[in-house]
Amino acid sequence: MSLPAIELAERSAWTALHALLLEYPSSAEECDDYGMLPLHWSCTDPSVTAAVVQTLLDLHPTGAQTKNTAGLLPLHIAVKAEIDVPIVDMILQAYPAALNVRTPHGDTPGDLARKLASSPELCDVLHINYDAPCRISMESVVSKSRSSSCSFGESQYGGSTMSNVHLPPRWQHEKACHVCQAKFG
């Protein structure tokens, strides 16, 4: 028996995921406990192929409009993970309004690209002016995320919502998401 699409995406098993999507198209709509679709997971890994992302978008077009539990769209994740520009463009074409959607920290995809001193090509795709490289440190990003009024894993009523959530295989030893800096556990 094959693994579910969401697990293949979490493991970055792109060839196996693509084959599964072609056989079971509805598997593009699977969602994990983090509110992540296979599309979100594909945006975390620069090794993902354009064919996988395009297939995910074709099979579940509204996936590009879906925020995960950290409040991020696939486009936010793709920009933060520095995915190939043509793939970012694919995601943007599926949901052009994403250019104006802000993260919980108030950043648009363009703001994220500026903070990461992204390439002129990505800036063109995101319709922002290219700024001279001035990369911010990871410490300032982590510090900013810690000062947020809403931390990952806590409900608005004060309790933890992550008690029974299992971390994705590649992140089991991490304290926070390497893309959005949301804390685990």
Coordinates of C-alpha atoms in Angstrom, one line a residue:
M1 CA 0.0 0.0 0.0
S2 CA 1.4 3.4 -0.9
L3 CA 1.7 6.3 1.5
P4 CA -0.8 9.1 1.5
A5 CA -0.1 12.1 -0.6
I6 CA 0.4 14.4 2.4
E7 CA 3.1 12.1 3.8
L8 CA 4.9 11.8 0.5
A9 CA 4.9 15.6 0.2
E10 CA 6.2 15.9 3.8
R11 CA 9.1 13.6 2.9
S12 CA 9.8 15.4 -0.4
A13 CA 9.2 12.2 -2.3
W14 CA 8.3 14.1 -5.5
T15 CA 8.4 11.3 -8.0
A16 CA 6.2 9.1 -5.9
L17 CA 3.8 12.0 -5.1
H18 CA 3.5 12.8 -8.8
A19 CA 2.6 9.2 -9.7
L20 CA 0.1 9.0 -6.8
L21 CA -1.6 12.3 -8.0
L22 CA -2.0 11.0 -11.5
E23 CA -3.6 7.8 -10.2
Y24 CA -5.7 9.4 -7.4
P25 CA -6.3 13.1 -8.3
S26 CA -8.3 13.8 -5.2
S27 CA -5.2 13.1 -3.1
A28 CA -4.1 16.7 -3.9
E29 CA -6.7 17.9 -1.4
E30 CA -5.3 16.0 1.6
C31 CA -4.5 18.2 4.6
D32 CA -2.4 17.6 7.7
D33 CA -2.7 18.8 11.2
Y34 CA -0.8 22.0 10.3
G35 CA -3.4 22.9 7.7
M36 CA -0.8 22.0 5.0
L37 CA -1.8 20.6 1.7
P38 CA 0.7 18.8 -0.5
L39 CA 1.0 22.2 -2.3
H40 CA 2.1 23.9 0.9
W41 CA 4.7 21.1 1.5
S42 CA 5.9 21.3 -2.1
C43 CA 6.6 25.0 -1.5
T44 CA 9.0 24.3 1.4
D45 CA 11.5 22.4 -0.7
P46 CA 13.6 23.9 -3.5
S47 CA 14.1 20.5 -5.0
V48 CA 10.4 20.2 -6.0
T49 CA 9.8 19.9 -9.7
A50 CA 7.6 22.3 -11.7
A51 CA 5.6 19.2 -12.9
V52 CA 4.6 18.3 -9.4
V53 CA 3.5 21.8 -8.5
Q54 CA 1.6 22.3 -11.8
T55 CA -0.2 19.0 -11.2
L56 CA -1.1 20.0 -7.7
L57 CA -2.5 23.3 -9.0
D58 CA -4.4 21.6 -11.8
L59 CA -6.0 19.1 -9.5
H60 CA -6.8 21.5 -6.6
P61 CA -6.8 25.1 -7.9
T62 CA -8.1 26.6 -4.7
G63 CA -5.1 25.1 -2.9
A64 CA -3.2 28.3 -3.9
Q65 CA -5.8 30.3 -1.8
T66 CA -5.6 28.1 1.3
K67 CA -3.7 29.3 4.4
N68 CA -2.1 26.8 6.7
T69 CA -2.6 27.1 10.5
A70 CA 0.4 29.5 10.7
G71 CA -1.6 31.8 8.4
L72 CA 0.6 31.4 5.3
L73 CA -0.4 30.8 1.7
P74 CA 1.7 28.5 -0.5
L75 CA 3.1 31.7 -2.2
H76 CA 4.3 33.0 1.2
I77 CA 6.0 29.7 1.8
A78 CA 7.5 29.5 -1.7
V79 CA 9.0 33.0 -1.4
K80 CA 10.4 32.3 2.1
A81 CA 11.9 28.9 1.0
E82 CA 13.4 30.5 -2.1
I83 CA 11.7 28.1 -4.6
D84 CA 12.6 28.5 -8.3
V85 CA 11.1 31.6 -9.8
P86 CA 9.1 29.8 -12.5
I87 CA 7.4 27.7 -9.8
V88 CA 6.6 30.9 -7.8
D89 CA 5.1 32.3 -10.9
M90 CA 2.9 29.2 -11.4
I91 CA 1.6 29.6 -7.9
L92 CA 1.0 33.3 -8.4
Q93 CA -0.8 32.7 -11.7
A94 CA -3.2 30.3 -9.9
Y95 CA -4.0 33.0 -7.3
P96 CA -2.9 36.5 -8.4
A97 CA -4.6 38.2 -5.4
A98 CA -2.0 36.5 -3.2
L99 CA 0.3 39.4 -3.9
N100 CA -1.8 41.5 -1.5
V101 CA -2.4 38.8 1.2
R102 CA -0.4 39.5 4.4
T103 CA 1.1 37.0 6.8
P104 CA 0.2 37.1 10.5
H105 CA 3.3 39.4 10.8
G106 CA 1.9 41.8 8.2
D107 CA 4.1 40.9 5.3
T108 CA 3.0 40.5 1.7
P109 CA 4.9 38.1 -0.6
G110 CA 6.8 41.2 -1.9
D111 CA 7.7 42.2 1.6
L112 CA 9.1 38.7 2.2
A113 CA 11.1 38.9 -1.0
R114 CA 12.6 42.2 0.0
K115 CA 13.6 40.9 3.4
L116 CA 15.3 38.0 1.8
A117 CA 17.0 40.1 -0.8
S118 CA 15.5 38.0 -3.5
S119 CA 16.6 37.9 -7.1
P120 CA 15.6 40.6 -9.6
E121 CA 13.7 37.8 -11.5
L122 CA 11.6 37.0 -8.4
C123 CA 11.0 40.7 -7.8
D124 CA 9.7 41.1 -11.4
V125 CA 7.3 38.1 -10.9
L126 CA 6.0 39.7 -7.6
H127 CA 5.7 43.1 -9.2
I128 CA 8.1 44.8 -6.8
N129 CA 11.1 47.0 -7.3
Y130 CA 14.4 45.2 -6.9
D131 CA 16.4 46.5 -3.9
A132 CA 20.1 46.1 -3.6
P133 CA 20.8 42.9 -1.5
C134 CA 20.5 43.7 2.1
R135 CA 19.6 40.3 3.7
I136 CA 18.2 40.4 7.2
S137 CA 19.6 38.0 9.8
M138 CA 17.7 34.9 10.9
E139 CA 18.0 36.2 14.5
S140 CA 15.8 39.2 13.6
V141 CA 13.2 37.0 11.9
V142 CA 13.1 34.6 14.9
S143 CA 13.0 37.6 17.3
K144 CA 10.1 39.1 15.4
S145 CA 8.2 35.8 15.4
R146 CA 8.7 35.5 19.2
S147 CA 7.3 38.9 19.8
S148 CA 4.1 38.1 17.9
S149 CA 0.9 38.3 19.9
C150 CA -0.2 34.9 18.6
S151 CA 2.2 31.9 18.7
F152 CA 1.8 28.7 16.8
G153 CA 0.3 25.9 18.7
E154 CA -1.7 28.0 21.1
S155 CA -5.4 28.5 20.7
Q156 CA -7.0 31.9 21.0
Y157 CA -8.5 30.6 24.3
G158 CA -5.1 29.9 25.8
G159 CA -4.5 26.2 25.6
S160 CA -2.2 24.2 23.4
T161 CA -3.8 22.8 20.2
M162 CA -0.7 20.8 19.2
S163 CA -0.7 18.1 21.9
N164 CA -1.4 15.2 19.6
V165 CA 0.2 16.5 16.4
H166 CA 3.1 14.5 15.0
L167 CA 5.9 16.5 13.4
P168 CA 6.7 15.8 9.8
P169 CA 9.6 13.2 9.4
R170 CA 12.2 15.7 8.3
W171 CA 11.4 18.1 11.1
Q172 CA 11.3 15.8 14.1
H173 CA 14.4 17.3 15.7
E174 CA 13.6 20.9 15.0
K175 CA 12.2 23.4 17.5
A176 CA 10.6 25.6 14.8
C177 CA 9.7 25.6 11.1
H178 CA 12.7 26.5 9.0
V179 CA 10.4 28.4 6.6
C180 CA 8.0 30.4 8.8
Q181 CA 9.7 30.1 12.2
A182 CA 6.5 28.8 13.8
K183 CA 7.3 26.9 17.0
F184 CA 6.6 23.2 17.2
G185 CA 4.9 21.7 20.3

